Amino acid sequence: MTASPSFDRPADLLDSVDGCFQTRFNHTPAGFWSAPGRVNLIGEHTDYNDGYVLPFAIDRRTVVGMRLREDRLVRIASSFAEEAIEISLDELIPENLHGWSAYPLGVAWALGRFGADLKVAVGFEAFIDSDVPIGAGLSSSAAIESAVAVALNDLWRLGLDRRTLARVGQLAENRAVGAPTGSMDQSASLLGQADAAVFLDCRSLDSEIVPLGFQAAGLELLIIDTRVSHSHATGGYAARRASCEAGAAMLGATSLRDVGVGDLDRARELLDDETFRRVRHVVTEDQRVLDTVRTLREKGPIAIGALLDASHVSMRDDFEISVAELDLAVATAREAGAIGARMTGGGFGGAAIALTPQALVPAVTAAVLAAFAAAGYAAPNLFTVHAADGAGAVPA
Ligand code: ADP
Ligand code: MG
């Protein structure tokens, strides 16, 4: 059996950040910090309903090299946009932050809301590089936020715990970037552990580590990035949130977290058909997360395939957030030997996941590529991911 890969020192990225930092800032960085992207194994659109999610940190990381300055200036650059952005800590408010730098600078601002004294703090220089695919639903945004959060937490000696840093990243994304997201992505990126998932209660923000054991069971998690992005994704997301809130209110619940599978008969009588189906997705998806956690613990990962399949059907038919490309990816992967597959992420495009026996990864990959070509769709991007450790300082 092959040992699980170690990502304590993502060597290529470190070299690149080290070299670019010196070229850009004429100094060596004081240190390097890194944070992973994430994939959500199950629990979709449950986060803003106070429910459960089960993401894991992946072996794709964002690395930041950082050094404190003696004045109040912040200078930040990335391989993604090498033009350095400069701002004084005196001007660091969400309204002044734009584009990609709103993610890292938003974190610096948000730390001020969680204990950092930005009136006296010194500025810093940072260079960022990443091998998390951007915009593929693997949360490159949480990776950059979490890498900067752990770096500043160390250099500014804030002593904040990871759970708090996840809220810092969420605040940055909500206020500086303007995306109304929960804290699942940051929690996975900060709390993840190798070969394990993060079972997160989005109401209490309590989390538990749940061993996955994919490789020991001869399984790989294959990502099928359709590269499709639909323009109605934002509107569709807002409409689904509104349906969930309306459904909870009509059922007299604070949130759909408080509605159980046993309440669905009553819900069917009280709600219009569309709202009922939106509610049924969230209520059954919460139950599927709980069932997946229990199944992983009691029977191991080979037994979770049916739960992944049921999650996809629920998103396709009840929540209506899948698209033809995702349905084709899921159906083809299953026919070619995956033991369970589902779309992952907010929907209307993005990626699917397929839990696949190691020996069948080439066959599933070939089948999906062929099916997309036959349907006249652009070629999807397929690759495997492994559950990796969360954010932290890179050992010297
Ligand atoms: P996802 O999180 O699914 O990858 P988002 O749209 O939430 O997609 O976040 C992607 C954005 O995050 C990018 O457009 C960019 O602004 C910012 N970002 C992510 N990674 C980096 C990076 N390494 N350097 C600079 N900006 C980044
Ligand atoms: Mg994101």
Coordinates of C-alpha atoms and ligand atoms in Angstrom, one line a residue:
M1 CA 0.0 0.0 0.0
T2 CA 1.3 3.5 -0.9
A3 CA 1.8 5.8 2.0
S4 CA -0.5 8.8 2.0
P5 CA 1.2 11.8 0.5
S6 CA 2.5 14.5 2.9
F7 CA 1.7 18.1 2.1
D8 CA 3.7 19.6 5.0
R9 CA 6.1 21.1 2.4
P10 CA 4.4 21.8 -0.9
A11 CA 7.9 22.2 -2.5
D12 CA 7.1 23.7 -5.9
L13 CA 4.8 26.4 -4.5
L14 CA 7.3 27.2 -1.7
D15 CA 10.1 27.8 -4.2
S16 CA 7.9 29.9 -6.4
V17 CA 6.6 32.0 -3.5
D18 CA 10.2 32.4 -2.1
G19 CA 11.6 33.5 -5.4
C20 CA 8.7 35.9 -6.3
F21 CA 8.7 37.4 -2.8
Q22 CA 12.3 38.3 -3.1
T23 CA 11.9 39.7 -6.6
R24 CA 8.9 41.7 -5.6
F25 CA 9.9 43.0 -2.2
N26 CA 13.8 42.7 -2.1
H27 CA 13.7 40.7 1.1
T28 CA 13.2 37.1 2.2
P29 CA 9.9 36.4 3.9
A30 CA 9.8 35.8 7.6
G31 CA 8.0 32.5 7.0
F32 CA 5.5 30.5 4.9
W33 CA 2.0 29.5 5.7
S34 CA -0.4 27.3 3.7
A35 CA -4.0 26.4 3.5
P36 CA -5.9 23.9 1.4
G37 CA -9.0 24.1 -0.8
R38 CA -11.9 21.8 0.1
V39 CA -14.5 19.6 -1.4
N40 CA -17.9 19.0 0.2
L41 CA -18.5 15.2 0.4
I42 CA -22.2 15.7 1.3
G43 CA -24.5 18.3 2.8
E44 CA -25.5 20.8 0.1
H45 CA -27.5 24.0 0.8
T46 CA -27.8 22.9 4.4
D47 CA -25.3 25.4 5.8
Y48 CA -27.6 28.5 5.7
N49 CA -30.4 26.4 7.1
D50 CA -28.4 25.9 10.3
G51 CA -27.8 22.2 9.3
Y52 CA -24.9 19.8 8.8
V53 CA -22.1 19.6 6.2
L54 CA -19.3 17.1 5.7
P55 CA -16.4 18.7 3.7
F56 CA -12.8 17.8 3.7
A57 CA -9.6 19.7 3.1
I58 CA -7.8 18.6 -0.1
D59 CA -4.2 18.2 -1.3
R60 CA -4.3 21.4 -3.3
R61 CA -3.0 24.4 -1.3
T62 CA -2.4 28.1 -1.3
V63 CA 0.9 29.2 0.1
V64 CA 1.7 32.7 1.4
G65 CA 5.1 34.1 2.2
M66 CA 4.9 37.0 4.6
R67 CA 7.1 39.5 6.5
L68 CA 6.1 42.3 8.8
R69 CA 7.2 45.9 8.0
E70 CA 8.1 48.6 10.4
D71 CA 5.5 51.1 9.1
R72 CA 1.8 50.9 8.4
L73 CA 2.0 49.9 4.8
V74 CA 0.6 46.6 3.4
R75 CA 1.9 45.3 0.1
I76 CA 0.4 42.2 -1.4
A77 CA 1.0 40.3 -4.6
S78 CA 0.0 36.9 -6.1
S79 CA 1.0 34.7 -9.0
F80 CA -2.6 35.2 -10.0
A81 CA -2.1 39.0 -10.4
E82 CA 1.5 40.0 -10.0
E83 CA 0.9 43.7 -9.8
A84 CA 1.4 44.5 -6.1
I85 CA -1.6 46.1 -4.3
E86 CA -0.6 48.7 -1.6
I87 CA -2.7 50.1 1.1
S88 CA -2.1 51.7 4.5
L89 CA -3.7 50.0 7.6
D90 CA -5.2 53.5 8.2
E91 CA -7.3 53.0 5.0
L92 CA -8.2 49.3 5.5
I93 CA -12.0 49.2 5.4
P94 CA -14.2 46.9 3.2
E95 CA -15.3 49.8 1.0
N96 CA -11.7 50.4 -0.1
L97 CA -11.1 46.7 -1.1
H98 CA -11.6 45.4 -4.6
G99 CA -10.9 42.5 -6.8
W100 CA -8.7 39.5 -5.7
S101 CA -7.0 41.5 -2.9
A102 CA -10.3 41.9 -1.1
Y103 CA -9.9 38.3 0.1
P104 CA -6.5 38.6 1.8
L105 CA -6.9 42.3 2.8
G106 CA -10.4 41.6 4.0
V107 CA -8.9 39.0 6.4
A108 CA -6.5 41.6 7.8
W109 CA -9.5 43.9 8.3
A110 CA -11.7 41.2 9.8
L111 CA -8.9 40.3 12.3
G112 CA -9.5 43.8 13.7
R113 CA -13.0 42.7 14.5
F114 CA -11.7 39.7 16.4
G115 CA -9.1 41.2 18.6
A116 CA -6.2 42.6 16.5
D117 CA -5.6 46.2 17.3
L118 CA -5.3 47.6 13.7
K119 CA -4.7 51.1 15.1
V120 CA -1.2 50.1 16.3
A121 CA -0.5 47.0 14.1
V122 CA 2.5 47.1 11.7
G123 CA 1.9 46.5 8.0
F124 CA 3.2 43.5 6.1
E125 CA 4.3 42.2 2.7
A126 CA 2.9 39.0 1.3
F127 CA 3.2 37.0 -1.9
I128 CA 0.7 34.2 -2.6
D129 CA 0.7 31.3 -5.0
S130 CA -1.7 28.4 -5.2
D131 CA -2.5 25.1 -7.0
V132 CA -6.1 25.2 -5.9
P133 CA -8.1 25.6 -9.2
I134 CA -9.8 28.9 -9.1
G135 CA -13.6 29.0 -9.5
A136 CA -13.9 25.2 -9.7
G137 CA -15.9 24.9 -6.5
L138 CA -12.9 23.8 -4.5
S139 CA -12.8 27.0 -2.6
S140 CA -9.7 28.8 -3.6
S141 CA -11.3 31.7 -1.8
A142 CA -11.2 29.9 1.6
A143 CA -7.7 28.7 0.9
I144 CA -6.3 32.3 0.4
E145 CA -8.3 33.6 3.3
S146 CA -7.2 30.8 5.7
A147 CA -3.5 31.0 4.6
V148 CA -3.5 34.8 5.3
A149 CA -5.4 34.3 8.5
V150 CA -2.9 31.8 10.0
A151 CA 0.0 33.9 8.8
L152 CA -1.2 37.1 10.4
N153 CA -2.4 35.3 13.5
D154 CA 1.2 34.1 14.0
L155 CA 3.1 37.3 12.9
W156 CA 0.7 39.7 14.8
R157 CA 0.8 37.2 17.8
L158 CA -3.0 37.2 18.1
G159 CA -3.4 33.7 19.5
L160 CA -6.8 33.2 17.9
D161 CA -8.0 29.6 17.6
R162 CA -8.9 28.0 14.3
R163 CA -12.6 28.1 14.9
T164 CA -12.3 31.9 15.3
L165 CA -10.1 32.2 12.3
A166 CA -12.9 30.5 10.2
R167 CA -15.3 33.2 11.3
V168 CA -12.6 35.8 10.4
G169 CA -12.5 34.3 6.8
Q170 CA -16.2 34.3 6.6
L171 CA -16.5 37.9 7.7
A172 CA -13.9 38.9 5.1
E173 CA -15.9 37.1 2.4
N174 CA -19.2 38.5 3.5
R175 CA -18.1 42.1 4.0
A176 CA -15.0 42.8 2.0
V177 CA -15.8 40.5 -1.0
G178 CA -19.6 40.8 -0.6
A179 CA -20.4 37.1 -0.9
P180 CA -23.1 35.9 1.5
T181 CA -21.5 32.6 2.4
G182 CA -21.4 30.5 5.5
S183 CA -18.2 29.3 7.2
M184 CA -18.1 25.8 5.9
D185 CA -15.3 26.4 3.5
Q186 CA -13.0 28.2 6.0
S187 CA -13.8 25.5 8.6
A188 CA -12.7 22.7 6.3
S189 CA -9.6 24.6 5.3
L190 CA -8.6 25.4 8.9
L191 CA -9.8 22.3 10.7
G192 CA -9.2 19.5 8.1
Q193 CA -7.0 16.5 8.9
A194 CA -5.3 14.0 6.5
D195 CA -7.6 11.2 5.5
A196 CA -10.5 12.7 7.4
A197 CA -13.6 14.9 6.9
V198 CA -14.9 17.7 9.0
F199 CA -18.4 17.1 10.3
L200 CA -19.6 20.6 11.0
D201 CA -22.8 21.7 12.7
C202 CA -23.5 25.1 11.0
R203 CA -25.7 26.2 13.9
S204 CA -23.3 25.7 16.8
L205 CA -20.1 25.7 14.6
D206 CA -19.1 22.6 16.6
S207 CA -17.1 20.2 14.5
E208 CA -15.8 16.6 14.7
I209 CA -13.2 14.9 12.7
V210 CA -14.5 11.8 10.9
P211 CA -11.9 9.4 9.4
L212 CA -12.6 8.7 5.7
G213 CA -10.3 5.7 4.9
F214 CA -10.8 6.0 1.2
Q215 CA -7.4 4.8 0.2
A216 CA -7.3 1.9 2.7
A217 CA -10.6 0.8 1.1
G218 CA -9.2 1.0 -2.4
L219 CA -11.2 4.1 -3.3
E220 CA -10.4 7.5 -4.9
L221 CA -12.5 10.6 -4.9
L222 CA -12.6 11.8 -8.5
I223 CA -13.5 15.4 -9.2
I224 CA -15.3 16.1 -12.5
D225 CA -15.1 19.9 -13.1
T226 CA -17.6 20.6 -15.8
R227 CA -16.2 24.1 -16.3
V228 CA -19.8 25.2 -16.8
S229 CA -20.9 28.3 -15.0
H230 CA -24.5 29.5 -15.5
S231 CA -25.3 33.2 -15.3
H232 CA -28.4 32.5 -13.1
A233 CA -26.3 30.9 -10.4
T234 CA -26.5 34.0 -8.1
G235 CA -30.2 34.5 -8.6
G236 CA -30.9 30.8 -8.3
Y237 CA -29.0 30.7 -5.0
A238 CA -30.9 33.7 -3.6
A239 CA -34.2 32.1 -4.7
R240 CA -33.4 28.8 -3.0
R241 CA -32.5 30.6 0.2
A242 CA -35.8 32.5 0.1
S243 CA -37.8 29.3 -0.4
C244 CA -36.1 27.7 2.5
E245 CA -36.8 30.7 4.8
A246 CA -40.4 30.8 3.6
G247 CA -40.8 27.0 4.1
A248 CA -39.4 27.2 7.7
A249 CA -41.6 30.1 8.5
M250 CA -44.8 28.4 7.2
L251 CA -43.9 25.3 9.3
G252 CA -43.3 27.5 12.4
A253 CA -39.6 26.6 12.6
T254 CA -36.7 29.0 13.2
S255 CA -34.8 27.2 10.4
L256 CA -35.1 24.0 8.4
R257 CA -32.6 22.4 10.8
D258 CA -35.5 22.1 13.2
V259 CA -37.7 20.2 10.7
G260 CA -37.2 16.5 10.6
V261 CA -37.9 13.8 8.1
G262 CA -40.9 12.8 10.2
D263 CA -42.4 16.3 9.7
L264 CA -42.5 16.0 5.9
D265 CA -46.1 14.6 5.6
R266 CA -47.3 17.6 7.5
A267 CA -45.1 19.9 5.3
R268 CA -46.6 18.4 2.2
E269 CA -50.1 19.4 3.3
L270 CA -49.1 23.0 4.4
L271 CA -46.7 24.0 1.6
D272 CA -47.1 24.6 -2.1
D273 CA -45.4 21.9 -4.2
E274 CA -42.3 23.9 -5.1
T275 CA -41.6 25.1 -1.5
F276 CA -42.3 21.5 -0.3
R277 CA -39.7 20.1 -2.6
R278 CA -37.1 22.7 -1.6
V279 CA -37.8 21.9 2.1
R280 CA -37.7 18.1 1.4
H281 CA -34.2 18.5 -0.1
V282 CA -32.8 20.3 2.9
V283 CA -34.5 18.1 5.5
T284 CA -33.4 14.8 3.8
E285 CA -29.9 16.2 3.0
D286 CA -29.3 16.9 6.7
Q287 CA -30.4 13.4 7.5
R288 CA -28.0 12.1 4.8
V289 CA -25.1 13.9 6.3
L290 CA -25.9 12.3 9.7
D291 CA -26.3 8.9 8.0
T292 CA -23.0 9.3 6.1
V293 CA -21.1 10.1 9.3
R294 CA -22.6 7.1 11.0
T295 CA -22.0 4.9 8.0
L296 CA -18.3 6.0 7.7
R297 CA -17.8 5.2 11.4
E298 CA -19.7 1.9 11.5
K299 CA -19.2 0.4 8.0
G300 CA -16.5 2.4 6.2
P301 CA -16.6 4.4 3.0
I302 CA -17.7 1.6 0.6
A303 CA -21.1 1.8 2.2
I304 CA -21.7 5.5 1.5
G305 CA -22.3 5.3 -2.2
A306 CA -26.1 5.1 -2.0
L307 CA -26.2 8.3 0.1
L308 CA -24.1 10.2 -2.5
D309 CA -26.5 9.0 -5.2
A310 CA -29.6 10.0 -3.2
S311 CA -28.1 13.4 -2.6
H312 CA -27.7 14.0 -6.3
V313 CA -31.3 12.9 -7.1
S314 CA -32.6 15.3 -4.4
M315 CA -30.6 18.2 -5.8
R316 CA -31.7 17.4 -9.3
D317 CA -35.4 16.8 -8.7
D318 CA -36.3 18.6 -5.5
F319 CA -33.9 21.5 -5.2
E320 CA -33.5 21.8 -9.0
I321 CA -30.0 23.1 -9.0
S322 CA -28.3 20.6 -11.3
V323 CA -27.6 21.1 -15.0
A324 CA -27.4 18.6 -17.9
E325 CA -23.6 18.5 -17.8
L326 CA -23.6 17.6 -14.1
D327 CA -26.3 15.0 -14.6
L328 CA -24.3 13.4 -17.5
A329 CA -21.1 13.4 -15.4
V330 CA -22.9 11.7 -12.5
A331 CA -24.8 9.1 -14.6
T332 CA -21.7 8.3 -16.7
A333 CA -19.4 7.9 -13.7
R334 CA -21.9 5.5 -12.1
E335 CA -22.3 3.4 -15.2
A336 CA -18.5 3.2 -15.6
G337 CA -18.1 1.8 -12.1
A338 CA -18.1 4.7 -9.5
I339 CA -19.9 3.4 -6.3
G340 CA -21.6 6.8 -5.7
A341 CA -21.6 10.2 -7.4
R342 CA -23.2 13.6 -6.9
M343 CA -22.9 17.2 -8.0
T344 CA -21.1 19.2 -5.3
G345 CA -21.2 22.9 -4.5
G346 CA -23.9 25.5 -5.0
G347 CA -25.2 24.2 -8.3
F348 CA -26.0 25.6 -11.8
G349 CA -22.6 24.3 -12.9
G350 CA -19.3 23.6 -11.2
A351 CA -18.1 20.1 -10.3
A352 CA -19.4 16.6 -9.5
I353 CA -17.6 14.0 -7.3
A354 CA -17.5 10.3 -8.0
L355 CA -16.3 7.8 -5.3
T356 CA -14.5 5.3 -7.5
P357 CA -12.5 2.1 -7.0
Q358 CA -8.9 2.9 -7.7
A359 CA -8.6 0.5 -10.6
L360 CA -11.6 2.0 -12.3
V361 CA -10.4 5.7 -12.3
P362 CA -9.0 5.5 -15.8
A363 CA -12.2 3.8 -17.1
V364 CA -14.5 6.4 -15.4
T365 CA -12.3 9.2 -16.7
A366 CA -12.4 7.9 -20.3
A367 CA -16.2 7.3 -20.1
V368 CA -17.0 10.8 -18.9
L369 CA -14.7 12.4 -21.5
A370 CA -16.3 10.4 -24.2
A371 CA -19.9 11.1 -23.0
F372 CA -19.1 14.9 -22.9
A373 CA -17.6 14.8 -26.4
A374 CA -20.6 12.8 -27.7
A375 CA -23.0 15.4 -26.2
G376 CA -21.1 18.3 -27.8
Y377 CA -20.1 19.7 -24.4
A378 CA -16.6 21.2 -23.7
A379 CA -14.2 18.7 -22.2
P380 CA -14.4 18.5 -18.4
N381 CA -11.4 18.5 -16.1
L382 CA -11.0 15.3 -14.1
F383 CA -8.6 14.7 -11.2
T384 CA -8.5 12.9 -7.9
V385 CA -8.1 14.6 -4.5
H386 CA -7.1 13.3 -1.1
A387 CA -8.1 14.5 2.3
A388 CA -5.2 16.6 3.7
D389 CA -4.2 18.6 6.7
G390 CA -5.7 22.0 7.3
A391 CA -4.0 25.4 7.3
G392 CA -0.8 26.1 9.2
A393 CA 2.8 27.3 9.2
V394 CA 5.1 25.4 6.8
P395 CA 7.8 23.9 8.9
A396 CA 11.2 25.5 8.2
Ligands
ADP1 P1 -13.8 29.3 -5.6 O1 -13.6 29.6 -4.1 O2 -14.8 28.3 -5.9 O3 -12.4 28.9 -6.2 P2 -14.5 32.1 -5.7 O4 -15.1 32.9 -6.8 O5 -15.2 31.9 -4.4 O6 -14.2 30.6 -6.3 O7 -13.1 32.6 -5.4 C1 -12.2 32.8 -6.4 C2 -11.5 34.2 -6.3 O8 -10.6 34.2 -5.1 C3 -10.6 34.5 -7.5 O9 -11.3 35.1 -8.5 C4 -9.7 35.5 -6.8 O10 -10.3 36.8 -6.7 C5 -9.5 35.0 -5.4 N1 -8.3 34.1 -5.3 C6 -8.3 32.8 -5.1 N2 -7.1 32.3 -5.1 C7 -6.2 33.3 -5.3 C8 -4.8 33.4 -5.4 N3 -4.0 32.4 -5.3 N4 -4.3 34.7 -5.7 C9 -5.2 35.7 -5.8 N5 -6.5 35.7 -5.7 C10 -7.1 34.5 -5.5
MG2 MG -15.2 30.5 -3.0

